[in-house]
Tab-separated table of C-alpha atoms in Angstrom:
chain	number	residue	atom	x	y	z
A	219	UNK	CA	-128.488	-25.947	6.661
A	220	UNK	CA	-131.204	-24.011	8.391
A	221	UNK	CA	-130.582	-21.852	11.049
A	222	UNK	CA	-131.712	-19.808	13.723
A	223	UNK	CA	-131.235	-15.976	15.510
A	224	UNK	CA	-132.422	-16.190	18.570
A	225	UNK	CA	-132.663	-13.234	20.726
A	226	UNK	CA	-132.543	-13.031	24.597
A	227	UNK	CA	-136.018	-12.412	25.389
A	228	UNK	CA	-137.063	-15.822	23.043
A	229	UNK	CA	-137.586	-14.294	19.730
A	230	UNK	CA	-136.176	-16.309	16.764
A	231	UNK	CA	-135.929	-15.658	12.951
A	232	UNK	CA	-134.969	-18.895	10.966
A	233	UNK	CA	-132.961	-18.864	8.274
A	234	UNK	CA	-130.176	-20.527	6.066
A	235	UNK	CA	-126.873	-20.796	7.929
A	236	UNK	CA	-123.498	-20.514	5.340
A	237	UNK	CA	-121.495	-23.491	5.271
A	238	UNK	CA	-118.969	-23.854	7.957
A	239	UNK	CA	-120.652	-20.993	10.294
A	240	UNK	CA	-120.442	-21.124	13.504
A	241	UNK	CA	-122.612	-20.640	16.612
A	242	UNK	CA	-122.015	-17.343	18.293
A	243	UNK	CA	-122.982	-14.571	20.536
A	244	UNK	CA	-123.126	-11.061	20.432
A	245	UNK	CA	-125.109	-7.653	20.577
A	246	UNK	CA	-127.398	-7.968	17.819
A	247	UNK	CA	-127.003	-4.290	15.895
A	248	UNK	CA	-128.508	-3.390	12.363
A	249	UNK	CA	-127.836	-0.938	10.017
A	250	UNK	CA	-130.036	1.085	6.945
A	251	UNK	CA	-127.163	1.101	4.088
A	252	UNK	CA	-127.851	0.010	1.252
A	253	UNK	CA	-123.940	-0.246	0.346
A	254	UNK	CA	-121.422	-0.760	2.270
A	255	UNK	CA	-121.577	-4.327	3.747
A	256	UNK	CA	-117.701	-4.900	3.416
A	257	UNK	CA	-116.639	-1.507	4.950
A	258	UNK	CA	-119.540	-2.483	7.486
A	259	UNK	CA	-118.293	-5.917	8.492
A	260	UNK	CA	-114.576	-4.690	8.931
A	261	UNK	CA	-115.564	-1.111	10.419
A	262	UNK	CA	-113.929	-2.102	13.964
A	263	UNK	CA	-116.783	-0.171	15.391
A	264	UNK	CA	-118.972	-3.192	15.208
A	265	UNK	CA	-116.631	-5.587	17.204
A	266	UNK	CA	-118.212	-8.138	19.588
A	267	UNK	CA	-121.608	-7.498	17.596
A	268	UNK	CA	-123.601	-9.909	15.416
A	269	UNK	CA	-125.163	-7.421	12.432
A	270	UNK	CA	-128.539	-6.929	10.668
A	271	UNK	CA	-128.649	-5.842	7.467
A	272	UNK	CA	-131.609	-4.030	6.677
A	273	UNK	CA	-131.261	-3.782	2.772
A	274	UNK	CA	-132.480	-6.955	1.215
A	275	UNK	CA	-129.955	-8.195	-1.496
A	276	UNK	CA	-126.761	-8.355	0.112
A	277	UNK	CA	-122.972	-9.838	-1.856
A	278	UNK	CA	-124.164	-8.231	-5.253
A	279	UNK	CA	-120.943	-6.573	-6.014
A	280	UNK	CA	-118.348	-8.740	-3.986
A	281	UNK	CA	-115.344	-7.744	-2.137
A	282	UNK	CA	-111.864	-6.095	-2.448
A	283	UNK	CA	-109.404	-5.764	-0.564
A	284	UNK	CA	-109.175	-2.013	-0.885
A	285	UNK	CA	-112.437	-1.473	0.815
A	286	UNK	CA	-111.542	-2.700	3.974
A	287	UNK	CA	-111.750	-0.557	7.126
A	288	UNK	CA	-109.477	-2.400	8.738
A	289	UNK	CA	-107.020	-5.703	8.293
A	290	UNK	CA	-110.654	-8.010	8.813
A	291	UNK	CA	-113.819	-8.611	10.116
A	292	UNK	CA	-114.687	-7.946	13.618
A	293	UNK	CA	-118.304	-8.997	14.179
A	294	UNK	CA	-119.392	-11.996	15.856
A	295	UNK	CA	-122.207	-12.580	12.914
A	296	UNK	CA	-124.054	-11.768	9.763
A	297	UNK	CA	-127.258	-11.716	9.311
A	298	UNK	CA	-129.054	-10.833	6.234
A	299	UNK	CA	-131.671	-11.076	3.285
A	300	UNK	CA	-131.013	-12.906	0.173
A	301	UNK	CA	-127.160	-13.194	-0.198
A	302	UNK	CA	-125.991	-13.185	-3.690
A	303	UNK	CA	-123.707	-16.102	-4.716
A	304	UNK	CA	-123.030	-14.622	-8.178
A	305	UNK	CA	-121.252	-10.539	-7.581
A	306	UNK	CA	-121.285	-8.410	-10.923
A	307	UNK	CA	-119.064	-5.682	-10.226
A	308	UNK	CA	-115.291	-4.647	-12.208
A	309	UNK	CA	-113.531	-4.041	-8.752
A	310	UNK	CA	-114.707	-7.559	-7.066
A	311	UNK	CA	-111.938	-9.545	-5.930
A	312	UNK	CA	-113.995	-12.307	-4.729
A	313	UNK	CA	-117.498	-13.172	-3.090
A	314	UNK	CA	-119.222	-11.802	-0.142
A	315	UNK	CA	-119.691	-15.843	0.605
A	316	UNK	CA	-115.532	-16.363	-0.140
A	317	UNK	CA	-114.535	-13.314	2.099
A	318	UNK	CA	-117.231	-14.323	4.944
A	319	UNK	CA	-115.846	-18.370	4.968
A	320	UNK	CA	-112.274	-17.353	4.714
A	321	UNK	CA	-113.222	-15.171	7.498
A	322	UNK	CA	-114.715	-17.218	9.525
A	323	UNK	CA	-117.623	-14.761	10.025
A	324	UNK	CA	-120.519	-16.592	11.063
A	325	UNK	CA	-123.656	-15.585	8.200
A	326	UNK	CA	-127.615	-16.128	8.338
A	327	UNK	CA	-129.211	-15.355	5.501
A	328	UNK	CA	-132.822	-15.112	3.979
A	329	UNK	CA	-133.824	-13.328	7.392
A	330	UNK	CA	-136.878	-11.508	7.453
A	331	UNK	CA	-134.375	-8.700	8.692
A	332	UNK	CA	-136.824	-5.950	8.573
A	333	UNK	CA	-138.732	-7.775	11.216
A	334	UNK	CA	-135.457	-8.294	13.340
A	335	UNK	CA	-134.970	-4.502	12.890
A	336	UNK	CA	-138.334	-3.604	14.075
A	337	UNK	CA	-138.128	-5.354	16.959
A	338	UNK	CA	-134.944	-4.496	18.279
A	339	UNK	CA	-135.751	-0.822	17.386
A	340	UNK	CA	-139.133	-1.547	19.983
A	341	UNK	CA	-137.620	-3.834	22.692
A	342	UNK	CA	-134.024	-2.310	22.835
A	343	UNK	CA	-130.792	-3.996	22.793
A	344	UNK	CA	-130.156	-7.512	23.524
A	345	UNK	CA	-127.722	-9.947	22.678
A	346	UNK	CA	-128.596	-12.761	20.266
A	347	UNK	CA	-127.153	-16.127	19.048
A	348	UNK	CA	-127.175	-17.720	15.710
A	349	UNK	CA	-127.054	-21.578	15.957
A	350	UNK	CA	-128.112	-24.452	13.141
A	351	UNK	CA	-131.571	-25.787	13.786
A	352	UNK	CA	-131.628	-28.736	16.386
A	353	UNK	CA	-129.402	-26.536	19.041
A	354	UNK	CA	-129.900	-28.345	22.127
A	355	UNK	CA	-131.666	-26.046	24.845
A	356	UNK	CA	-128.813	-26.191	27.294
A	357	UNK	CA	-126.378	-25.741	24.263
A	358	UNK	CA	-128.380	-22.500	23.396
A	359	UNK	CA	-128.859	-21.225	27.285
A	360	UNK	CA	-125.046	-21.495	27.357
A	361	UNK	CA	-124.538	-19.266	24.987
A	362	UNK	CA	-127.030	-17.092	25.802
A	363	UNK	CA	-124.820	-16.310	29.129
A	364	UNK	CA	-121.562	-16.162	27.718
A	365	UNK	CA	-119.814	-12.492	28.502
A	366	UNK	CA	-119.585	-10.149	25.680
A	367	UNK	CA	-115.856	-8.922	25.187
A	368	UNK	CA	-115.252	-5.618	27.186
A	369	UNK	CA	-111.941	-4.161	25.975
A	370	UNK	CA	-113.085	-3.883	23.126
A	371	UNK	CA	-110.137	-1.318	21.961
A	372	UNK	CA	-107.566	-3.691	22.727
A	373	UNK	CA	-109.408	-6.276	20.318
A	374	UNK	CA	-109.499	-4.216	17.595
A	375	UNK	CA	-105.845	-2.513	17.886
């Protein structure tokens, strides 16, 4: 199902939205690694936040349990390049798309996510929402003004 990020001030990327995400809000954040995506998604660090990744092949290796930075997930989103369906790695324990469904961690993929980056790094910090494609207006501009979590430290304890 296609999708869309759309930030506050109107910019949109479209992409393909995983099966079963949801729409959601958050700060939209990015990150450089190149590795890293699990401990990235469960660092607690990124709670309340919908992240970029800015390397392009993301899910190539999988998941397992022992690199988790905490017990799960904590952003509000994914959103990434191409997302690899098919992980080659000894240690994988399952999928990036297994662990972000059972997680129920909203995911966007084939983003141009460098151009995401570049224009958050320009305009600043803004919140974003991923919906499918079709989003009604209102349903979007309702979203757009939901509160982002402040206790954030409570949330993640």
């Amino acid at each position: 199902m296609r999708g869309k990020l759309i930030l506050e001030d109107g910019s949109s990327y479209t992409g393909e939205l995983l099966d079963g995400s949801a729409k959601t809000v958050g700060e939209v954040v990015f990150t450089t690694t190149m590795t890293g995506y699990q401990e990235s998604l469960t660092d607690p660090s990124f709670c309340g936040q919908i992240l970029t990744m800015t390397y392009p092949l993301i899910g190539n290796y999988g998941t397992a349990e022992k690199f988790m930075q905490s017990r799960r997930p904590f952003v509000r989103g994914f959103v990434i390049g191409e997302l690899c369906d098919a992980p080659n790695n000894w240690q994988s324990e399952k999928s990036l798309i297994d662990f972000l469904t059972q997680s129920m961690v909203p995911c966007l993929y084939n983003v141009d996510t460098r151009a995401v980056t570049r224009h958050i790094r320009a305009a600043g910090s803004m919140k974003g929402v991923i919906v499918p494609d079709g989003t009604e207006p209102d349903e979007i501009a309702a979203l757009q003004a939901e509160e982002l979590p402040r206790d954030l430290v409570a949330m993640v304890t």
